[in-house]
Short mmCIF file of C-alpha atoms in Angstrom, two decimals:
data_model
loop_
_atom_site.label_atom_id
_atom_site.label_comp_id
_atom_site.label_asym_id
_atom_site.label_seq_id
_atom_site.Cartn_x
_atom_site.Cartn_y
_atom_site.Cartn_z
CA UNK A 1 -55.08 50.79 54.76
CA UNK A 2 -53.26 49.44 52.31
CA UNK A 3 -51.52 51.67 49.56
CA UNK A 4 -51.79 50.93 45.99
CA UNK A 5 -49.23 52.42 43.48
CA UNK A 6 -50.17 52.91 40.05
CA UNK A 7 -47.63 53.29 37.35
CA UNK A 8 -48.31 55.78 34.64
CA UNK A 9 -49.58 54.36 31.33
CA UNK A 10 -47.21 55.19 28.72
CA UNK A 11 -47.92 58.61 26.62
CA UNK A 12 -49.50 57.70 22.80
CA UNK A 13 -46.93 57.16 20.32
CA UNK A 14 -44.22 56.35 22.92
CA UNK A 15 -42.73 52.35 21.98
CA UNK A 16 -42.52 50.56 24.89
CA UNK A 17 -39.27 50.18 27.29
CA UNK A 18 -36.90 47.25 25.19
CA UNK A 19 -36.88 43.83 27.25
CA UNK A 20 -33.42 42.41 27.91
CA UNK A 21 -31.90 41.35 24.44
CA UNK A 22 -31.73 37.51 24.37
CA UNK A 23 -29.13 35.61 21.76
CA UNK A 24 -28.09 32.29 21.26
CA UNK A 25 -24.74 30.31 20.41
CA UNK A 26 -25.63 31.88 16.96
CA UNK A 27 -25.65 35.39 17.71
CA UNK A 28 -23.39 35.42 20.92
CA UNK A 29 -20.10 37.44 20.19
CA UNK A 30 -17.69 35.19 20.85
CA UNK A 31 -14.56 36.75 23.16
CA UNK A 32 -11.47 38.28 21.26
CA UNK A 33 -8.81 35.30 22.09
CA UNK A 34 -11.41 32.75 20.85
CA UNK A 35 -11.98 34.88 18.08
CA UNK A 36 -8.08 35.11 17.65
CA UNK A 37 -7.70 31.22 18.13
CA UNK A 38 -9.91 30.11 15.48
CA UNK A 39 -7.31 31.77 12.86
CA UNK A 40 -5.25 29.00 11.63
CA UNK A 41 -1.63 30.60 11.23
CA UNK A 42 -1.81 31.38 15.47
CA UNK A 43 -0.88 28.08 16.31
CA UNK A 44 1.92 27.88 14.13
CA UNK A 45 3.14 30.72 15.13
CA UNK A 46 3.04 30.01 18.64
CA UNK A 47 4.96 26.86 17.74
CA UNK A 48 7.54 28.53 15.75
CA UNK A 49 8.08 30.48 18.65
CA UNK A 50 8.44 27.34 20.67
CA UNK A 51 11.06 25.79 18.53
CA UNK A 52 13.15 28.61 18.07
CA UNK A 53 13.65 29.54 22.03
CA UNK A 54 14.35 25.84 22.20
CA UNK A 55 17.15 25.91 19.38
CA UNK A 56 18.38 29.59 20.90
CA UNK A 57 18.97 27.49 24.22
CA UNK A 58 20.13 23.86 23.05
CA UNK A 59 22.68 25.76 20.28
CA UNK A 60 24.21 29.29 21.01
CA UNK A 61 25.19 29.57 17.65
CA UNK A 62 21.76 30.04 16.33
CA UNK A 63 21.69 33.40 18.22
CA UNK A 64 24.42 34.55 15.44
CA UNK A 65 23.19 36.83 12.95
CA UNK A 66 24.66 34.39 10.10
CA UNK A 67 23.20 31.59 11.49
CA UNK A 68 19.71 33.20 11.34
CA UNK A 69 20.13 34.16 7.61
CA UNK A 70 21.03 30.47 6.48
CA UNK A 71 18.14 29.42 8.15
CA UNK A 72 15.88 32.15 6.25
CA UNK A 73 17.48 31.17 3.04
CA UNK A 74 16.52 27.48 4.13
CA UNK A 75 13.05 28.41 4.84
CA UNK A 76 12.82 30.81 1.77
CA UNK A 77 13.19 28.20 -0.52
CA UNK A 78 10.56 25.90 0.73
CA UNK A 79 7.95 28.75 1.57
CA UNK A 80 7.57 29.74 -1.98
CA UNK A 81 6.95 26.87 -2.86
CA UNK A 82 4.79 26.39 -0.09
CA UNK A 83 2.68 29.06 -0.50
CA UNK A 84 1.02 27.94 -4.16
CA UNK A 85 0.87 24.76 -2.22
CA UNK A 86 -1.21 26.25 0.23
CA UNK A 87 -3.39 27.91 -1.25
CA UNK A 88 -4.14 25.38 -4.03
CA UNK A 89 -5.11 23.27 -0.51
CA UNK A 90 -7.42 25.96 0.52
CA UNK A 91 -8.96 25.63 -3.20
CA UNK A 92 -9.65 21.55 -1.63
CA UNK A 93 -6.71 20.07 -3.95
CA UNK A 94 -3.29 18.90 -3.81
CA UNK A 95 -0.31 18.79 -6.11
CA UNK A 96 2.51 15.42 -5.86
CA UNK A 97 4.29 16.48 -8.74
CA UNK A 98 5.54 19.96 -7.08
CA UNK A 99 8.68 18.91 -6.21
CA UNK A 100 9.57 17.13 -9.25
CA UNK A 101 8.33 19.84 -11.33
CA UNK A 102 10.92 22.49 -9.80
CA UNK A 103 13.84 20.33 -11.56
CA UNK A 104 11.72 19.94 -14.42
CA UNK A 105 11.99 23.73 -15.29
CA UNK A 106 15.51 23.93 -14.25
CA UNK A 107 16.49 21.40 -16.77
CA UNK A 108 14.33 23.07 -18.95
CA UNK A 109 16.21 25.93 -18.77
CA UNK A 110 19.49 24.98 -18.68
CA UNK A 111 19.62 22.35 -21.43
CA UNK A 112 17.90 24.36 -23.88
CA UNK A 113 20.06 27.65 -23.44
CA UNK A 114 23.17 25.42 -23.23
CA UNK A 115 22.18 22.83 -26.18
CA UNK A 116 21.28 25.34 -28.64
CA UNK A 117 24.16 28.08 -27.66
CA UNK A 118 20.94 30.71 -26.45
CA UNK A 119 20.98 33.57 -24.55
CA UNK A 120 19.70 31.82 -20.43
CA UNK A 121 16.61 34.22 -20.52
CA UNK A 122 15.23 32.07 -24.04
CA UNK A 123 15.96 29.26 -22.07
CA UNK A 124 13.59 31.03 -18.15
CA UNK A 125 11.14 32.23 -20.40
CA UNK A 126 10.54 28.68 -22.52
CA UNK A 127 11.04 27.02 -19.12
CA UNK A 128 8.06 29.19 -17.39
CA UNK A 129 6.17 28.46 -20.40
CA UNK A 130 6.71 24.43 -19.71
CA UNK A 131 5.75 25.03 -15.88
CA UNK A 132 2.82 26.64 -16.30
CA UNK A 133 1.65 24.01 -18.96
CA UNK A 134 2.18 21.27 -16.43
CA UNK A 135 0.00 23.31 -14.28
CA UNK A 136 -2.85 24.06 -15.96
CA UNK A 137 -2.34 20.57 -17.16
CA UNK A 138 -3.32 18.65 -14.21
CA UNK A 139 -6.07 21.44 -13.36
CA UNK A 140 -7.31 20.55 -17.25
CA UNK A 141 -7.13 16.93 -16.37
CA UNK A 142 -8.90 17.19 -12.82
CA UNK A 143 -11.99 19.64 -13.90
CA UNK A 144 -12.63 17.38 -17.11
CA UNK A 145 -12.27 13.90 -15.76
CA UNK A 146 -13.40 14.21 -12.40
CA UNK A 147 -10.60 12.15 -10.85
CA UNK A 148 -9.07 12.80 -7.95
CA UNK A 149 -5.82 15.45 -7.31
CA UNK A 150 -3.96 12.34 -6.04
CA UNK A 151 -4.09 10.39 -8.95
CA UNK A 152 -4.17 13.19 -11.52
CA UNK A 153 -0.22 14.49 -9.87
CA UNK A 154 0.59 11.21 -8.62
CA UNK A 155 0.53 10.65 -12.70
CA UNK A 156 2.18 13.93 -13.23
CA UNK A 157 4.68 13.17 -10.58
CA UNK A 158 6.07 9.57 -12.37
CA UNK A 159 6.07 11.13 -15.61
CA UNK A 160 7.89 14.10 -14.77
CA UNK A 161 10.65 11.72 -12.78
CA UNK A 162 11.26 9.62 -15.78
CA UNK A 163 11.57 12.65 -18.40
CA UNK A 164 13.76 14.52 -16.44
CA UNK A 165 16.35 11.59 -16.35
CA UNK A 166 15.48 9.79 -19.03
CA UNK A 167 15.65 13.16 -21.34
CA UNK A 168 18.96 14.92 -19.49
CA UNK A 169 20.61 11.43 -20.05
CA UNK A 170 20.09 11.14 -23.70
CA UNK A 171 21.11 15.13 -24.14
CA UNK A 172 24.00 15.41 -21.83
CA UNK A 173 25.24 11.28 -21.58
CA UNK A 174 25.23 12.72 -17.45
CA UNK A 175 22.91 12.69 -14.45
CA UNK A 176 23.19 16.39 -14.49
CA UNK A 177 23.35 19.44 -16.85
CA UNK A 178 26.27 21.66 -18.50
CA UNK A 179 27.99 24.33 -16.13
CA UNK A 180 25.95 27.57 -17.99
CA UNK A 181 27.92 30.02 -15.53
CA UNK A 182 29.67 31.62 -18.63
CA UNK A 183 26.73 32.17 -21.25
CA UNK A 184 25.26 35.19 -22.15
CA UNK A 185 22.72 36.53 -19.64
CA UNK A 186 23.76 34.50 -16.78
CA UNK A 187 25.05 37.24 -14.86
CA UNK A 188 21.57 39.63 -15.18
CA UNK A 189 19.32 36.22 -14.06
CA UNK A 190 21.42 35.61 -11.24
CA UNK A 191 21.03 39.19 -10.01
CA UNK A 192 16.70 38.06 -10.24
CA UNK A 193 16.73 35.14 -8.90
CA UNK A 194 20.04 34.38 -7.09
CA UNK A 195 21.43 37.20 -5.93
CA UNK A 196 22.10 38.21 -2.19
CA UNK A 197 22.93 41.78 -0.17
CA UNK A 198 24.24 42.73 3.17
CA UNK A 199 22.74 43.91 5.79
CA UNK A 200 24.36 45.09 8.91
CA UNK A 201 27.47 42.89 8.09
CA UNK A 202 25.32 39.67 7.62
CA UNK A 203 24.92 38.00 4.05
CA UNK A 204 21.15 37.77 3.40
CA UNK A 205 19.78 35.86 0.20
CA UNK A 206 17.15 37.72 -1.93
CA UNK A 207 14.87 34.53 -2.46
CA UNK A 208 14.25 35.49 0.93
CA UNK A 209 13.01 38.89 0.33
CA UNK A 210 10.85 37.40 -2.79
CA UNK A 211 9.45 34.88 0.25
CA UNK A 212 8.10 37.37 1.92
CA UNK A 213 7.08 39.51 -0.96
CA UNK A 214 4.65 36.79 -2.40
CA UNK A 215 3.44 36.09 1.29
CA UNK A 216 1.95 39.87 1.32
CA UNK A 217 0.63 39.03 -2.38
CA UNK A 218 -1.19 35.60 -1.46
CA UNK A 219 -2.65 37.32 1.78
CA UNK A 220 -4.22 40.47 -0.13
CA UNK A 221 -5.38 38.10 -3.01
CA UNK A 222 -7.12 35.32 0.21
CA UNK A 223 -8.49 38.50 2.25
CA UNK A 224 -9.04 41.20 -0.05
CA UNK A 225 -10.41 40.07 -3.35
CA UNK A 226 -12.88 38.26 -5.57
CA UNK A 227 -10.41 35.33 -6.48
CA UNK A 228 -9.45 34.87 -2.58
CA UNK A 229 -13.18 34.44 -1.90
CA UNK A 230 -13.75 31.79 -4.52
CA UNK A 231 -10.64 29.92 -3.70
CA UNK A 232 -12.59 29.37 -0.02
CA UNK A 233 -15.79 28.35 -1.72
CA UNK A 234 -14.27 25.79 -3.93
CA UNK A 235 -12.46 24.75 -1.13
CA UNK A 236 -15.34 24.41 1.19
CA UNK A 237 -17.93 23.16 -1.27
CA UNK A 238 -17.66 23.11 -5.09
CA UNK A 239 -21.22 22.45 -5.76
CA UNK A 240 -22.56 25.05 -3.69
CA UNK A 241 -20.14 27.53 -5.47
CA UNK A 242 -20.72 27.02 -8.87
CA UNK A 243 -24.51 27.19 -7.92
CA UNK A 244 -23.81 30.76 -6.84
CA UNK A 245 -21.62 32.00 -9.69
CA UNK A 246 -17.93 31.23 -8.16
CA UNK A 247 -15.94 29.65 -11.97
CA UNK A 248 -14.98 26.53 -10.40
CA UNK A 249 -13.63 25.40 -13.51
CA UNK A 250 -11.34 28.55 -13.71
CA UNK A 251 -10.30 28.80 -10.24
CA UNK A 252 -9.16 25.28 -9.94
CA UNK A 253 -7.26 25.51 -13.09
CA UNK A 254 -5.94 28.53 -11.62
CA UNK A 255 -4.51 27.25 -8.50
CA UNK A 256 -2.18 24.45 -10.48
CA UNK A 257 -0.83 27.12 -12.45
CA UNK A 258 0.08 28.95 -9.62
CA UNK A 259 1.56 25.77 -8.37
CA UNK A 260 3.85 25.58 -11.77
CA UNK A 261 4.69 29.22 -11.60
CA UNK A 262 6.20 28.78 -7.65
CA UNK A 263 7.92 25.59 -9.45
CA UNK A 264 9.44 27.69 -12.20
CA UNK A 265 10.63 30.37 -9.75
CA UNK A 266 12.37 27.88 -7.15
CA UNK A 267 13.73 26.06 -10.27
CA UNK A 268 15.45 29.20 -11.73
CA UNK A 269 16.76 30.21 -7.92
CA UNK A 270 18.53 26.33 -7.68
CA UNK A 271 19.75 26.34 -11.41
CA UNK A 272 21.63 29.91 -11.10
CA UNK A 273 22.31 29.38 -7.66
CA UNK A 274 24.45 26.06 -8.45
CA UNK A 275 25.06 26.50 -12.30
CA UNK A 276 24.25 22.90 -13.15
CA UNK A 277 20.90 20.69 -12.42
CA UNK A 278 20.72 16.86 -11.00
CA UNK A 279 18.11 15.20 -13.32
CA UNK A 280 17.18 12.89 -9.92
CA UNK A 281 16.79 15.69 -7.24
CA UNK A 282 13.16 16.77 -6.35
CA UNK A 283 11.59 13.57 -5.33
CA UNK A 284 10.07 14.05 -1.38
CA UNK A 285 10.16 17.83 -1.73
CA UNK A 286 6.41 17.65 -2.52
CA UNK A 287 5.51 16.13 0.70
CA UNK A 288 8.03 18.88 2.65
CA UNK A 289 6.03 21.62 0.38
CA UNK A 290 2.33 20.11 1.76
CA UNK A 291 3.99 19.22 5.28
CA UNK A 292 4.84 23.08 5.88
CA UNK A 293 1.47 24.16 4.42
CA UNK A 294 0.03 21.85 6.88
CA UNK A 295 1.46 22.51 9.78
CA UNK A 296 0.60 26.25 8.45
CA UNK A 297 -2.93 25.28 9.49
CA UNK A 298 -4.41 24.61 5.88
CA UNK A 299 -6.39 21.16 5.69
CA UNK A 300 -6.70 18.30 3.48
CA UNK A 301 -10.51 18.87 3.17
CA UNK A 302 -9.67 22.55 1.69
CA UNK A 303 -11.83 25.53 2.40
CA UNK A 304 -9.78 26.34 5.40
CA UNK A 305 -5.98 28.25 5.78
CA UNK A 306 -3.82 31.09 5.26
CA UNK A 307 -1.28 32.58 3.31
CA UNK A 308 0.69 33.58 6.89
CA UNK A 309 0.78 30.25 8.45
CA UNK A 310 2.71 28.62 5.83
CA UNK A 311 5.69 30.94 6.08
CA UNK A 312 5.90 30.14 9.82
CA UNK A 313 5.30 26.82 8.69
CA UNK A 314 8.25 26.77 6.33
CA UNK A 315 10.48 28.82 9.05
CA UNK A 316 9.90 25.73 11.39
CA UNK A 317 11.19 23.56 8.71
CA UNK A 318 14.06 25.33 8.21
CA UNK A 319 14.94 26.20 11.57
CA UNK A 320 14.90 22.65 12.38
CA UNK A 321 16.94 21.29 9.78
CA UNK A 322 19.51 23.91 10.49
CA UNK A 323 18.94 23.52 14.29
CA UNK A 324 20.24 20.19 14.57
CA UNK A 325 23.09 20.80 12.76
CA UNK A 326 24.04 23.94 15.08
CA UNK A 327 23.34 21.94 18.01
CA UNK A 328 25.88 19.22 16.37
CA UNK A 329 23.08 16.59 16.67
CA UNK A 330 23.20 13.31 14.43
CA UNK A 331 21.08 15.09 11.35
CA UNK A 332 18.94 11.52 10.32
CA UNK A 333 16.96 12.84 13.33
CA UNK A 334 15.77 15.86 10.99
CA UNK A 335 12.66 13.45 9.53
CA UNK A 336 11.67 12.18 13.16
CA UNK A 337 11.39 16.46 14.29
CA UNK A 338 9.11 16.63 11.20
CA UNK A 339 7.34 13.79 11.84
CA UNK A 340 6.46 14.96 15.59
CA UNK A 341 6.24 18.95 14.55
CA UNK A 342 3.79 17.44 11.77
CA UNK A 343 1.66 15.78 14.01
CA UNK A 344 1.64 17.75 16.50
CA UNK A 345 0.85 20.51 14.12
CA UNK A 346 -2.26 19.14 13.38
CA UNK A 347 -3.34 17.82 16.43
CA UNK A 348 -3.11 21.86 17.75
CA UNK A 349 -4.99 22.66 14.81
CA UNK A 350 -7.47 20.62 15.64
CA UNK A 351 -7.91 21.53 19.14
CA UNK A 352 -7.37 25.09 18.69
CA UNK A 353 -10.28 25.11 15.86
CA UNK A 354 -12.94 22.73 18.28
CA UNK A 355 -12.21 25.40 21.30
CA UNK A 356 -13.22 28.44 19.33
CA UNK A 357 -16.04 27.41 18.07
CA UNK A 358 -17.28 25.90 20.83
CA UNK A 359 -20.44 27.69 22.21
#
């Protein structure tokens, strides 16, 4: 005889048993180290890790605690600039005149304050005033004209270059601006932006300190607020954004002034750091400032990057060109270690980026 089992109906009321939950590449939690991959400072940072065991081995002296503070202060003054960089990148733009415009404000500074016998703070707060015009200048420009960021600062850029030498020359008859180490104020603006303290016996410089202060700032303002989250739409796709209330206009405008304000701060750090200005210096520094963003994982396209990955980007700069010195290498091979930490930069970018988000 055969025995047939019956299974209870289920009591009134009761849902039934849940069938095994199904999800798709959409849904699918993806594992933590993908998860970790896909942010775009970790391959920088695993390459600035890279580099520096490499320079620890192939030059001793790099291991010294001086050595390691020169390189900060080398990296310090590129990240700062850097970061504005960066994150006008994010925001899907890009600025050539950055590196001219940091000598811009320094001979802003310095010849006015010097010319007209004024205390140096008339002459940083007419010079921030002149930076930040030239920022929200070619933000102006792009929003109303539609044009593209290369054209609008390659403009900037070849204007800037010829008024800072055409305009020093005819004030000073010199390539390069008045000594102002004995006017009034000097001493108090140095202390701000020039200024250095010890620690444990080593020199360290304080634009190194403001580095990684404005780091924290630009990684609360991506991750935390409003502004961060329409500097990724903008980035990603204008249209879209305006369509759902993100101020295009406003945040893109933003972003160059930010740009201007990193270009006044770097400018007053070289001006009181060295006393006097050279109306020709600045020219390539743009392409350093974008390189490090880069290479800190920020795109071309925009909507994608961090405020993190350019300060290891910057460190790699700076370790580099103070690397091959240590090492007592020929230094014209400082471009070529860009060149291949550039590229290979991006190419890890793009890897990392295609394995995370592949299903």
């Amino acid at each position: 005889m055969t025995r047939v089992t019956q299974q209870a109906a289920p009591a009134a009321g009761t849902p039934p048993a849940p069938g095994p939950r199904r999800t798709d590449g959409r849904t699918a939690r993806r594992p933590q180290a993908l998860r970790l991959l896909a942010r775009p400072e970790v391959g920088v940072f695993l390459g600035a890790a890279a580099v520096l065991v490499f320079f620890l081995v192939a030059a001793p002296s790099v291991r010294q605690g001086g050595s390691m503070a020169t390189i900060l202060y080398q990296s310090s003054t590129i990240g700062i600039m850097a970061l504005p960089v960066a994150l006008l990148m994010i925001g899907g733009e890009f600025d050539l005149s950055a590196g001219v415009a940091v000598v811009t404000s320094a001979l802003t500074a310095s010849m006015l304050s010097y010319q007209l016998t004024l205390n140096v703070w008339t002459g940083v707060v007419v010079a921030l005033a002149v930076s930040l015009g030239i920022g929200a200048f070619n933000g102006w420009l792009l929003v109303r004209t539609g044009l593209p960021s290369f054209l609008v600062t390659l403009g900037s850029f070849l204007i800037l270059q010829g008024v800072n030498l055409a305009v020093t020359a005819l004030v000073t008859h010199n390539v390069a601006t008045d000594d102002i180490s004995a006017m009034d104020g000097f001493d108090q603006a140095k202390a701000v932006f020039a200024s250095s303290f010890d620690v444990g016996g080593v020199r360290v410089q304080s634009t190194v300190v403001w580095w990684l202060v404005f780091a924290a700032l630009a990684t609360w303002v991506l991750l935390r607020t409003k502004y961060g989250n329409w500097v990724f739409a903008v980035g990603g796709d204008q249209d879209s954004a305006r369509a759902v209330g993100v101020r295009v206009t406003f945040t893109k405008v933003s972003l160059f002034v930010l740009v201007g304000f990193g270009a006044w701060f770097v400018g007053m750090h070289q001006l009181f750091s060295f006393n006097t200005v050279q109306s020709g210096e600045g020219v390539g520094q743009e392409l350093i400032y974008i390189a490090a963003a880069v290479i800190g994982g920020c795109l071309l396209t925009g909507g994608h990057g961090s405020a993190i990955g350019p300060v290891f980007g910057a460190f790699m700069f700076g370790l580099v060109n103070q690397g091959i010195v240590y090492a007592g290498w020929n230094a014209d091979w400082f471009k070529a270690f860009l060149g291949v930490m550039l590229l290979g930069a991006v190419l890890i970018n793009l890897w990392v980026r295609r394995t995370a988000t592949r299903r």
